[in-house]
Coordinates of C-alpha atoms and ligand atoms in Angstrom, one line a residue:
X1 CA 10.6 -36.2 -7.7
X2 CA 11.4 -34.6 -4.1
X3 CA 9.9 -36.4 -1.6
X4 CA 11.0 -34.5 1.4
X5 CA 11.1 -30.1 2.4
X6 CA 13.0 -29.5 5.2
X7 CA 12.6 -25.1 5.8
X8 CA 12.8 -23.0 8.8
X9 CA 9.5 -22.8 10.2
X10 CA 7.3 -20.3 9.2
X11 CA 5.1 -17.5 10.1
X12 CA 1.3 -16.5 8.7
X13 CA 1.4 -13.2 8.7
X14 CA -2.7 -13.1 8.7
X15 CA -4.8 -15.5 10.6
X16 CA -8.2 -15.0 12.3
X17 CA -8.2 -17.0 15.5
X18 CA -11.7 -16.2 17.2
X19 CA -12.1 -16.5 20.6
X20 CA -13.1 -18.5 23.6
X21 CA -14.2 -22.4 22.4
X22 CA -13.7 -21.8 18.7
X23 CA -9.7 -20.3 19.8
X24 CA -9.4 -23.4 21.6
X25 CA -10.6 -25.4 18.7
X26 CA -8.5 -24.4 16.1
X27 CA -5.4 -22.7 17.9
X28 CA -3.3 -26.1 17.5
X29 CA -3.3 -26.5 13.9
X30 CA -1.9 -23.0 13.5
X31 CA 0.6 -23.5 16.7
X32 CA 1.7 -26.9 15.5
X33 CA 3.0 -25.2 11.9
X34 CA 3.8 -21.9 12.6
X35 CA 6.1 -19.9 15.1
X36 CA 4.0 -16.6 15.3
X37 CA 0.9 -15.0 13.5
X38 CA -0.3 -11.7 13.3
X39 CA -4.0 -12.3 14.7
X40 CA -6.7 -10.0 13.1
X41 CA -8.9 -8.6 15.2
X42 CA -12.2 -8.4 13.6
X43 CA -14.0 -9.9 16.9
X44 CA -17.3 -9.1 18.1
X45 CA -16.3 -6.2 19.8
X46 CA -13.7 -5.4 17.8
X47 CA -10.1 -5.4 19.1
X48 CA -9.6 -1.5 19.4
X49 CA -7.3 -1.1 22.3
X50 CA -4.2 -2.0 23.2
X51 CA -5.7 -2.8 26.4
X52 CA -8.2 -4.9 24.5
X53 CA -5.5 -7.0 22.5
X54 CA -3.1 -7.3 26.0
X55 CA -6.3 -9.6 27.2
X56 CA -6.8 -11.2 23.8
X57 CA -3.0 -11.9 23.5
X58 CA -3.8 -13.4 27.5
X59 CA -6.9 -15.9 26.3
X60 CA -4.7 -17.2 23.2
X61 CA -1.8 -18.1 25.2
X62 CA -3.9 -20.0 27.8
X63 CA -5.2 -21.6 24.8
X64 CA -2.3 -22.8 23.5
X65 CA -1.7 -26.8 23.9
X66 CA 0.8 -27.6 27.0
X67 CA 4.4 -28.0 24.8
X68 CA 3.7 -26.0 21.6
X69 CA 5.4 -22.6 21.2
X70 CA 3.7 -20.1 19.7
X71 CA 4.0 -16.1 19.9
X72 CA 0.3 -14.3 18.8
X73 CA 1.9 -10.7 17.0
X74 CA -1.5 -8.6 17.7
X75 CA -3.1 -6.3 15.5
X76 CA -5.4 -3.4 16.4
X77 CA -8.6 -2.4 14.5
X78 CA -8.5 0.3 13.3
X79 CA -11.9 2.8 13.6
X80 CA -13.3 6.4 12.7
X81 CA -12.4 7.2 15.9
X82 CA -8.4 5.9 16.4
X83 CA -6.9 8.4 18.5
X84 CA -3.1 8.8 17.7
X85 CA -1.9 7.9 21.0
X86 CA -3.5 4.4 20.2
X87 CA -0.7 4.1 17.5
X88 CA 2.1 5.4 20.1
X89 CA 0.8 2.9 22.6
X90 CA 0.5 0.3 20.3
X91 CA 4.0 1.1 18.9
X92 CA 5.3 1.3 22.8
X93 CA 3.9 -1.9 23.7
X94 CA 5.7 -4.4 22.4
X95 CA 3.3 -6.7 21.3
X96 CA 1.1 -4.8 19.0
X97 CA 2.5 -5.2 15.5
X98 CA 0.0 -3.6 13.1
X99 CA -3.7 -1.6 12.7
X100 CA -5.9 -3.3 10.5
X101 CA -8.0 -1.4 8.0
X102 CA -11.8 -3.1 7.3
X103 CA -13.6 -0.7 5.1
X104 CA -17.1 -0.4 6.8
X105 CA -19.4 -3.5 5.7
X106 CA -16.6 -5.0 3.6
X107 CA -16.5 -8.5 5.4
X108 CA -16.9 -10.6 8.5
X109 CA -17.4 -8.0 11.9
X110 CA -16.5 -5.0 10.0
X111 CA -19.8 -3.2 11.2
X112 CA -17.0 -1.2 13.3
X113 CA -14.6 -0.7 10.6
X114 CA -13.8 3.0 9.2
X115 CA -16.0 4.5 6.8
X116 CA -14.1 7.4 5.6
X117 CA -10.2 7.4 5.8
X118 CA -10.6 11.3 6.1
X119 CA -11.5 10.7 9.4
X120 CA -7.8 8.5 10.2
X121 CA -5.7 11.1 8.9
X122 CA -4.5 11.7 12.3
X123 CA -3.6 8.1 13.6
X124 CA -2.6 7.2 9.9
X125 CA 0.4 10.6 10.0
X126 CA 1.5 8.8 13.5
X127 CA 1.9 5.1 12.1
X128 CA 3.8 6.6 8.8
X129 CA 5.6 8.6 11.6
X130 CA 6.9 5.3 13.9
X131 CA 7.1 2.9 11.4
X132 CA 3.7 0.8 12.6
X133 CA 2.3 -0.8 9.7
X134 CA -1.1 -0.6 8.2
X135 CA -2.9 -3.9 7.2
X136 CA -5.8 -3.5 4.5
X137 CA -8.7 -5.1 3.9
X138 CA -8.6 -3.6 0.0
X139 CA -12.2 -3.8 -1.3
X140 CA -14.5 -1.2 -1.7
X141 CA -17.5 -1.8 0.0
X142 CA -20.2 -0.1 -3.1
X143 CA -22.9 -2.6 -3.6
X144 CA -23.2 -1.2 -7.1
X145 CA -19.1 -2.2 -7.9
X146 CA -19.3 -5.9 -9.3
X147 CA -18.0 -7.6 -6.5
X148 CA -15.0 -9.3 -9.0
X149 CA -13.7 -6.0 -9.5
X150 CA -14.0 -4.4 -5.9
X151 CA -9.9 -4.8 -5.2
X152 CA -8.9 -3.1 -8.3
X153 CA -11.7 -0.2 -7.8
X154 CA -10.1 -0.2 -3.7
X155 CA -6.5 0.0 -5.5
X156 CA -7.5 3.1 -7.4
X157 CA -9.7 4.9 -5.4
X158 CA -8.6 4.4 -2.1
X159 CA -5.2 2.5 -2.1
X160 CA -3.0 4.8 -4.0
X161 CA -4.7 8.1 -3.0
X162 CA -3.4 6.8 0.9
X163 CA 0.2 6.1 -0.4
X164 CA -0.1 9.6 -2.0
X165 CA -0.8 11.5 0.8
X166 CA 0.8 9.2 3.1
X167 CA 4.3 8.1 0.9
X168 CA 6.6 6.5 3.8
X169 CA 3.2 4.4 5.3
X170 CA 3.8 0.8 5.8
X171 CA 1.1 -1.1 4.0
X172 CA 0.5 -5.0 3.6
X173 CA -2.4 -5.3 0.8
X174 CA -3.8 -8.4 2.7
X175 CA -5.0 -11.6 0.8
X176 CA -4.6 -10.2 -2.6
X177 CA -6.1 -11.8 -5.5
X178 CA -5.8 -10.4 -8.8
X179 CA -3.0 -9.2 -11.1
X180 CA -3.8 -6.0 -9.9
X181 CA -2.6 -6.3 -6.8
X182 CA 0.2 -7.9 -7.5
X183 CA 1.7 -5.4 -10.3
X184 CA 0.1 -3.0 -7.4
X185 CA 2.4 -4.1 -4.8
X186 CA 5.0 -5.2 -6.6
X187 CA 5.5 -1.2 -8.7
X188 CA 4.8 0.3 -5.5
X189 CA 7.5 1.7 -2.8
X190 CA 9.6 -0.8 -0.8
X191 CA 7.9 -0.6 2.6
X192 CA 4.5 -1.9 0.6
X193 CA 3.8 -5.9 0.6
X194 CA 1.6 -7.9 0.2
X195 CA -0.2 -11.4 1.5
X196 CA -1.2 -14.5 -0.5
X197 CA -3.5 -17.4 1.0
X198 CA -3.0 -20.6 0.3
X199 CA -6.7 -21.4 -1.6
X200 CA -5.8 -18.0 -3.8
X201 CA -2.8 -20.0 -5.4
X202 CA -4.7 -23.1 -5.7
X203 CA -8.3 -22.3 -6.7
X204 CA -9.9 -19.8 -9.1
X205 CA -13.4 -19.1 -8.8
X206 CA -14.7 -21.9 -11.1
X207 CA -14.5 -23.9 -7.6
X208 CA -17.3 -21.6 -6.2
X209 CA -19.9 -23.2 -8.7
X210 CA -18.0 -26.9 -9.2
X211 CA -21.1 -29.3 -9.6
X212 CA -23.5 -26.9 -7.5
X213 CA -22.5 -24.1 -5.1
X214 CA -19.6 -24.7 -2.6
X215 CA -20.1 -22.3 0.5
X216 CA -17.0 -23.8 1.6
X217 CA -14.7 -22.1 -1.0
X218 CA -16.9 -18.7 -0.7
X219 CA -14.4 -15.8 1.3
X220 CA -13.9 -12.3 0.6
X221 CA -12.4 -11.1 -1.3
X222 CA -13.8 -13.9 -3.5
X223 CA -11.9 -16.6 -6.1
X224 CA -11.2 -14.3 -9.3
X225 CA -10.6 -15.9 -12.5
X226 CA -7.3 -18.2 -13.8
X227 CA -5.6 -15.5 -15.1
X228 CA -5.3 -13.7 -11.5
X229 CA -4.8 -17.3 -9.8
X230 CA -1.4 -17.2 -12.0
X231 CA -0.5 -14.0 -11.3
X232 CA -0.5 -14.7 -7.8
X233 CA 1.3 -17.5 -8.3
X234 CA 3.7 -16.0 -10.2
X235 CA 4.2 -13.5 -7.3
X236 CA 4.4 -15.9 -5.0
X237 CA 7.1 -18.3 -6.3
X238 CA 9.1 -15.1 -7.6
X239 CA 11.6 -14.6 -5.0
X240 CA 10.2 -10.9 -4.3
X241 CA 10.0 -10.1 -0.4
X242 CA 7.2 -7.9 -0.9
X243 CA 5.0 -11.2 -1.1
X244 CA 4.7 -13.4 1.7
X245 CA 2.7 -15.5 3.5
X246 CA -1.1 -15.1 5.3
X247 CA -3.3 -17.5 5.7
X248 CA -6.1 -15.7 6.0
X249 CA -7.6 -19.2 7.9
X250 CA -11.0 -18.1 8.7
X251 CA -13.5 -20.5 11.1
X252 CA -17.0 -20.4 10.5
X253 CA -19.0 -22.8 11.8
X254 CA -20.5 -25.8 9.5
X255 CA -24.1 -24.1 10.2
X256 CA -23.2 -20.5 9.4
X257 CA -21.1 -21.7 6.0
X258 CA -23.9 -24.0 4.8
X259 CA -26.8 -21.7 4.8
X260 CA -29.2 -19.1 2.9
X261 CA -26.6 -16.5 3.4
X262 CA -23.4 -18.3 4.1
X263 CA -20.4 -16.2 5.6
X264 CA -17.1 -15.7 4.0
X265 CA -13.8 -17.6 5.4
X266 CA -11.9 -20.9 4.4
X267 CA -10.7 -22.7 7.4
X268 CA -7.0 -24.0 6.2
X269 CA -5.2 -23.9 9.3
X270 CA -5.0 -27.7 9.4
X271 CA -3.1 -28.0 6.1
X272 CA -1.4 -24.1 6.7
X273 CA 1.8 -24.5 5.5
X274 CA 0.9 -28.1 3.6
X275 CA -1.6 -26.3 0.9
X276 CA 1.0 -24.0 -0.1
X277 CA 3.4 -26.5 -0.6
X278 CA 1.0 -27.9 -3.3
X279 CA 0.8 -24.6 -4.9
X280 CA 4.8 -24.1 -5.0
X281 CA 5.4 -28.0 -6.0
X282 CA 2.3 -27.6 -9.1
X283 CA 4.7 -24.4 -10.2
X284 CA 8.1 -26.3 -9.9
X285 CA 9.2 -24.0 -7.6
X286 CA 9.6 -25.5 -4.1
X287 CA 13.0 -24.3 -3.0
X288 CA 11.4 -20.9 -3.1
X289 CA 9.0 -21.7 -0.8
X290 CA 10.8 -21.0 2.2
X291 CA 11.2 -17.0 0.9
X292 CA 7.8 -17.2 1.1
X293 CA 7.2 -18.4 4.3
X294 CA 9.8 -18.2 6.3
X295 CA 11.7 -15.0 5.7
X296 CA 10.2 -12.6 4.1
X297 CA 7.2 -11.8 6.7
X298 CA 9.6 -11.7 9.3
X299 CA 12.0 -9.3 7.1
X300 CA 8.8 -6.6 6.8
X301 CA 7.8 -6.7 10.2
X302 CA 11.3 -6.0 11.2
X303 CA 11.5 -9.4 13.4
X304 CA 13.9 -11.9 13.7
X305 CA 13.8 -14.6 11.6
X306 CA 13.0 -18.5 13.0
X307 CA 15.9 -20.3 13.5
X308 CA 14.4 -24.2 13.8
X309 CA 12.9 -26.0 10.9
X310 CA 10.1 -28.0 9.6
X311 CA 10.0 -31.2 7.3
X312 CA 7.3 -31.7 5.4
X313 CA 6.9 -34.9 2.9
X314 CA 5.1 -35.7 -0.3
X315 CA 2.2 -38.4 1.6
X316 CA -1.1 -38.7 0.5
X317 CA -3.3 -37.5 3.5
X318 CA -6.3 -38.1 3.9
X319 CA -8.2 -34.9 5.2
X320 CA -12.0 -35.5 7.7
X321 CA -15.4 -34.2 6.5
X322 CA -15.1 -32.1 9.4
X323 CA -13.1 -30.6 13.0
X324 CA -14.7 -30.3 16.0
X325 CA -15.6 -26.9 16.3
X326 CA -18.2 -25.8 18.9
X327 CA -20.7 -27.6 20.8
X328 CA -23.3 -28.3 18.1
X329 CA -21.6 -27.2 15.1
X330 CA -18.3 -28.8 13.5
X331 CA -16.3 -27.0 11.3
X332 CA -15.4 -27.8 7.6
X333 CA -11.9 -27.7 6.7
X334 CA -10.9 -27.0 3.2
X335 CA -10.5 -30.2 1.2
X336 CA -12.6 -31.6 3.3
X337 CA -13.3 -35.5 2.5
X338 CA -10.2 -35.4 0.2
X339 CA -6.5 -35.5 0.1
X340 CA -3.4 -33.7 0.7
X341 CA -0.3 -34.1 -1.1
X342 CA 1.8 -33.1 1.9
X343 CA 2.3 -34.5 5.5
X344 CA 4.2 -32.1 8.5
X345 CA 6.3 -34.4 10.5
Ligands
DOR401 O1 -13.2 -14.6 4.0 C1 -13.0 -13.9 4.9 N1 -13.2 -14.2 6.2 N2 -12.5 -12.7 4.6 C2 -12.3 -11.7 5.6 O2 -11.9 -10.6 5.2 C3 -12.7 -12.0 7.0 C4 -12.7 -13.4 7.2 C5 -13.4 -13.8 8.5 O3 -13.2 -13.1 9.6 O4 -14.2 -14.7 8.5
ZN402 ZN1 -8.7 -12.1 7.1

């Protein structure tokens, strides 16, 4: 049995960081693991502006721990009413590394978020034009589609009509979670990826009902059966760069998860790379965990890969009923109250 994972440190190519006390809160755990993350920017207002993610980018490095590294790759959200010189500033600027597509009403602060890619066709010509890549949020947002099945409706209807009229656009399919995604993604052209979270490859949606409801493992797009779960997984440990890494970590405060109408998000910055360790090691692949992780995100985004590494080690670890969070509200990481098979030295 290996005991021991040494890898060059990795990147999660899609984190949500908040802002303010909750940034402060759980900034570490991500800056401890990971070198850089592309931060979404589904805050309330949305980050629309290059201007706008300049000052986020500002507030996360101030947040950042004295003696952790960590670079914050912004994204921009993406609206009805993108102009295309948003895309040529965003491309010029350096730090901007993506738009982010939230179908209108599909999740967490998408109020904002585009209700008709008709009205993008300008800023999406300009991103296919300079090479800036298109993050997607892929559910359809029609109450009346079962909610299992809203990623493979979004693939259909809105996914591969895009790549149609837009055939050289740089897409990452964000968090997928079924096999249609993956075979998606994988049958698609080369500039099309995709990310995998961590509780995708290690829960299927029997944990949203284990013993009585679990608000904790509720997130969108939501656990899909075991058959998807392995297809994911199968993705994952495959060695194919079009799947890589994304956390999707998303804080919600203990209050706001544990309610009448809880929100969506599983906070698993804490155990970021550890959790998918677990996955890789339950699938006997572990040497192609650093693929995964480490170079594949990187290789897509058309950054240089990390050069210093990571250990981690098979320990039992013992994971808190809850983070401080917010005054008055803790935060609930997942596997709260029990273990981890993985330690980060
Ligand atoms: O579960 C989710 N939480 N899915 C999302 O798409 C958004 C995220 C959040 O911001 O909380
Ligand atoms: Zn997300």
């Amino acid at each position: 049995m290996q005991l021991s994972l040494t890898l060059i440190r990795p990147d999660d190519w899609h984190l949500h960081l908040r802002d303010d006390a909750a940034l402060a809160a759980v900034l570490p755990d991500t800056a401890r693991r990971f070198a850089r993350a592309i931060v979404m920017p589904n805050l309330k207002p949305p980050v629309t502006t290059v201007a706008l993610a300049a000052q986020y980018r500002d507030r996360i490095l101030a947040a950042l721990p004295a003696g952790l590294r960590f670079t914050p790759l912004m994204t921009l959200y993406l609206t009805d009413n993108t102009a295309a010189a948003e895309v040529d500033a965003a491309h010029a600027s350096g730090f901007v590394h993506a738009f982010k597509l939230y179908p209108a009403g599909a999740t967490t602060n998408s109020d904002a978020g585009v209700t008709d890619l008709k009205n993008c066709v300008a800023a999406l010509a300009r991103m296919e034009k300079l090479g800036v890549p298109l993050l997607v949020h892929g559910e359809v947002t029609d109450p009346a589609v079962d909610v299992f099945d809203r990623e493979a409706v979004f693939i259909d209807t809105v996914l591969a009509p895009l790549l149609r009229d837009f055939p050289a656009l740089k897409v990452v399919l964000e968090h997928i979670t079924t096999q249609n995604g993956v075979d998606f993604v994988r049958d698609a052209a080369t500039q099309v990826a995709a990310t995998i979270t961590a509780h995708h490859l290690l829960l299927n949606r029997n944990a949203l009902f284990a013993g009585g409801i679990r608000p904790h493992h509720y997130c969108l797009p939501v656990l899909k059966r075991e058959t998807h779960r392995r297809a994911l997984l199968n993705a994952a440990i495959s060695g194919n760069p079009k799947f890589f890494l994304g956390t999707d970590s998303a804080p919600h405060g203990q209050r706001t998860k544990e309610s009448a109408c809880g929100c969506a998000g599983c906070y698993t910055a804490h155990a970021g790379i550890e959790l998918y360790a677990e996955a890789f090691d339950a699938a006997g692949a572990l040497d192609r965990l650093e693929g995964f992780a480490s170079f594949f995100g990187a290789d897509f985004y058309g950054l240089p890969r990390n050069t210093d590494r990571i250990t981690l080690r098979r320990v039992t670890v013992a994971v808190p009923d809850t983070l401080d969070y917010l005054p008055g509200d803790m935060l609930v990481p997942f596997r709260a109250g029990e273990t981890l098979a993985w330690r980060m030295e």
